[in-house]
Amino acid sequence: LLPLIVKAHGGPTSSFEGELNPEVQYWVSRGWFVAEVNYGGSSGFGRQYRERLNMQWGILDSYDCISLAKTLIKLGLVDSSRVIISGSSAGGFTALNSIYQDNIFKAAICKYPVIDLNEMRLNTHRFEKNYLNSLIGNYKVKSNSYFDRSPKNNLNKINKPILLFHGKKDSVVNFKESVEFHKNLIKKKIYSKLFLFEEENHG
């Protein structure tokens, strides 16, 4: 049976379109099964499907990724002992939330992940300034959700290896979030590696 990589897309209201992806081909050519997940909230499947993620980011997306992995295992297509999840930006947020919501994933690979929702609310670029109002809710009303769904506030639930990548010129998610998260994982004796790139921006 093949090892499995579950890929959560960014956005988080973007989508995978099934086009040729060199990164996917890299892993497939080395014997991995790769599943790109268009979880609830992904664009391109109608308004109702897109709005499934409203107020549910960090819950529904992770649930769908976990459900897909379990289905592939049940179908006998992948090795249940070698299942990991990966994601970039919002997908990294989904990956980190998924890894402590269920024991199915053995590790996470996260590129420039969203780690602190309140930090994102305060400091992201102008284009996405009010994005979280629909994904999480109005901060004045839903401040607890911003705290509870932020991976940085759930370190006590994480016990799996995490690999982090971040560019130091990222204007969407500050690289220092990944640095601090990595340090805290190490303090907890959770295996973690962080790679920083001096000239890279978000993505």
mmCIF file of N, CA, C and O in Angstrom, residues 3 12-13 26 53-54 60 67 77 92 107 114 116 125 157 159 165 175 180 191-192 203:
data_model
loop_
_atom_site.group_PDB
_atom_site.id
_atom_site.type_symbol
_atom_site.label_atom_id
_atom_site.label_comp_id
_atom_site.label_asym_id
_atom_site.label_seq_id
_atom_site.Cartn_x
_atom_site.Cartn_y
_atom_site.Cartn_z
ATOM 1 N N PRO A 3 2.080 5.185 0.707
ATOM 2 C CA PRO A 3 1.923 6.270 1.689
ATOM 3 C C PRO A 3 1.104 7.384 1.058
ATOM 4 O O PRO A 3 1.064 7.526 -0.162
ATOM 5 N N PRO A 12 -8.747 30.519 2.001
ATOM 6 C CA PRO A 12 -9.086 29.094 1.880
ATOM 7 C C PRO A 12 -10.236 28.806 0.918
ATOM 8 O O PRO A 12 -10.657 27.665 0.780
ATOM 9 N N THR A 13 -10.725 29.835 0.224
ATOM 10 C CA THR A 13 -11.855 29.627 -0.688
ATOM 11 C C THR A 13 -11.397 29.462 -2.136
ATOM 12 O O THR A 13 -12.145 29.733 -3.069
ATOM 13 N N TYR A 26 6.253 15.132 -8.503
ATOM 14 C CA TYR A 26 7.468 14.765 -7.769
ATOM 15 C C TYR A 26 7.174 13.635 -6.791
ATOM 16 O O TYR A 26 7.875 12.621 -6.744
ATOM 17 N N LEU A 53 -18.213 26.972 4.274
ATOM 18 C CA LEU A 53 -17.084 27.328 5.123
ATOM 19 C C LEU A 53 -17.353 28.560 5.983
ATOM 20 O O LEU A 53 -16.584 28.856 6.899
ATOM 21 N N ASN A 54 -18.437 29.268 5.706
ATOM 22 C CA ASN A 54 -18.748 30.465 6.482
ATOM 23 C C ASN A 54 -18.850 30.127 7.972
ATOM 24 O O ASN A 54 -19.608 29.244 8.369
ATOM 25 N N LEU A 60 -14.646 22.711 9.439
ATOM 26 C CA LEU A 60 -15.167 21.953 8.299
ATOM 27 C C LEU A 60 -14.066 21.513 7.352
ATOM 28 O O LEU A 60 -14.066 20.368 6.865
ATOM 29 N N SER A 67 -11.781 13.097 6.704
ATOM 30 C CA SER A 67 -12.739 12.140 6.127
ATOM 31 C C SER A 67 -12.203 11.508 4.850
ATOM 32 O O SER A 67 -12.372 10.303 4.623
ATOM 33 N N LEU A 77 -6.581 1.701 -0.423
ATOM 34 C CA LEU A 77 -5.703 2.323 -1.424
ATOM 35 C C LEU A 77 -4.403 2.850 -0.846
ATOM 36 O O LEU A 77 -3.433 3.054 -1.577
ATOM 37 N N GLY A 92 -2.018 25.567 5.217
ATOM 38 C CA GLY A 92 -1.178 25.231 6.363
ATOM 39 C C GLY A 92 -1.963 25.301 7.656
ATOM 40 O O GLY A 92 -1.777 24.491 8.562
ATOM 41 N N ALA A 107 2.221 13.314 10.416
ATOM 42 C CA ALA A 107 3.089 14.499 10.331
ATOM 43 C C ALA A 107 2.384 15.540 9.478
ATOM 44 O O ALA A 107 1.415 15.246 8.775
ATOM 45 N N VAL A 114 -0.950 30.052 8.302
ATOM 46 C CA VAL A 114 -1.643 30.934 9.235
ATOM 47 C C VAL A 114 -1.629 30.234 10.591
ATOM 48 O O VAL A 114 -2.156 29.124 10.725
ATOM 49 N N ASP A 116 -1.860 32.293 13.786
ATOM 50 C CA ASP A 116 -2.565 33.118 14.760
ATOM 51 C C ASP A 116 -3.625 33.939 14.029
ATOM 52 O O ASP A 116 -3.302 34.867 13.283
ATOM 53 N N HIS A 125 -2.594 42.080 4.668
ATOM 54 C CA HIS A 125 -2.676 43.179 3.695
ATOM 55 C C HIS A 125 -4.127 43.623 3.487
ATOM 56 O O HIS A 125 -5.079 42.924 3.849
ATOM 57 N N LYS A 157 -2.065 20.146 22.207
ATOM 58 C CA LYS A 157 -2.735 19.030 21.526
ATOM 59 C C LYS A 157 -1.864 18.405 20.439
ATOM 60 O O LYS A 157 -2.216 17.366 19.882
ATOM 61 N N ASN A 159 1.260 16.463 18.884
ATOM 62 C CA ASN A 159 2.292 15.493 19.269
ATOM 63 C C ASN A 159 2.900 14.792 18.063
ATOM 64 O O ASN A 159 3.454 13.703 18.182
ATOM 65 N N PHE A 165 8.059 25.933 6.332
ATOM 66 C CA PHE A 165 8.787 26.750 5.366
ATOM 67 C C PHE A 165 8.187 28.158 5.388
ATOM 68 O O PHE A 165 6.961 28.307 5.408
ATOM 69 N N PHE A 175 6.711 35.942 9.023
ATOM 70 C CA PHE A 175 7.538 34.752 9.224
ATOM 71 C C PHE A 175 7.850 34.498 10.696
ATOM 72 O O PHE A 175 8.127 33.365 11.106
ATOM 73 N N GLU A 180 8.354 31.504 16.022
ATOM 74 C CA GLU A 180 7.888 31.330 17.404
ATOM 75 C C GLU A 180 7.205 29.976 17.588
ATOM 76 O O GLU A 180 7.412 29.289 18.601
ATOM 77 N N TYR A 191 9.120 16.989 17.411
ATOM 78 C CA TYR A 191 10.081 17.094 16.312
ATOM 79 C C TYR A 191 9.592 18.130 15.298
ATOM 80 O O TYR A 191 8.479 18.032 14.782
ATOM 81 N N SER A 192 10.422 19.123 15.026
ATOM 82 C CA SER A 192 10.059 20.182 14.088
ATOM 83 C C SER A 192 11.299 20.713 13.393
ATOM 84 O O SER A 192 12.373 20.784 13.995
ATOM 85 N N GLY A 203 3.967 32.737 -0.689
ATOM 86 C CA GLY A 203 3.807 31.889 -1.865
ATOM 87 C C GLY A 203 5.064 31.721 -2.693
ATOM 88 O O GLY A 203 5.035 31.013 -3.684
#
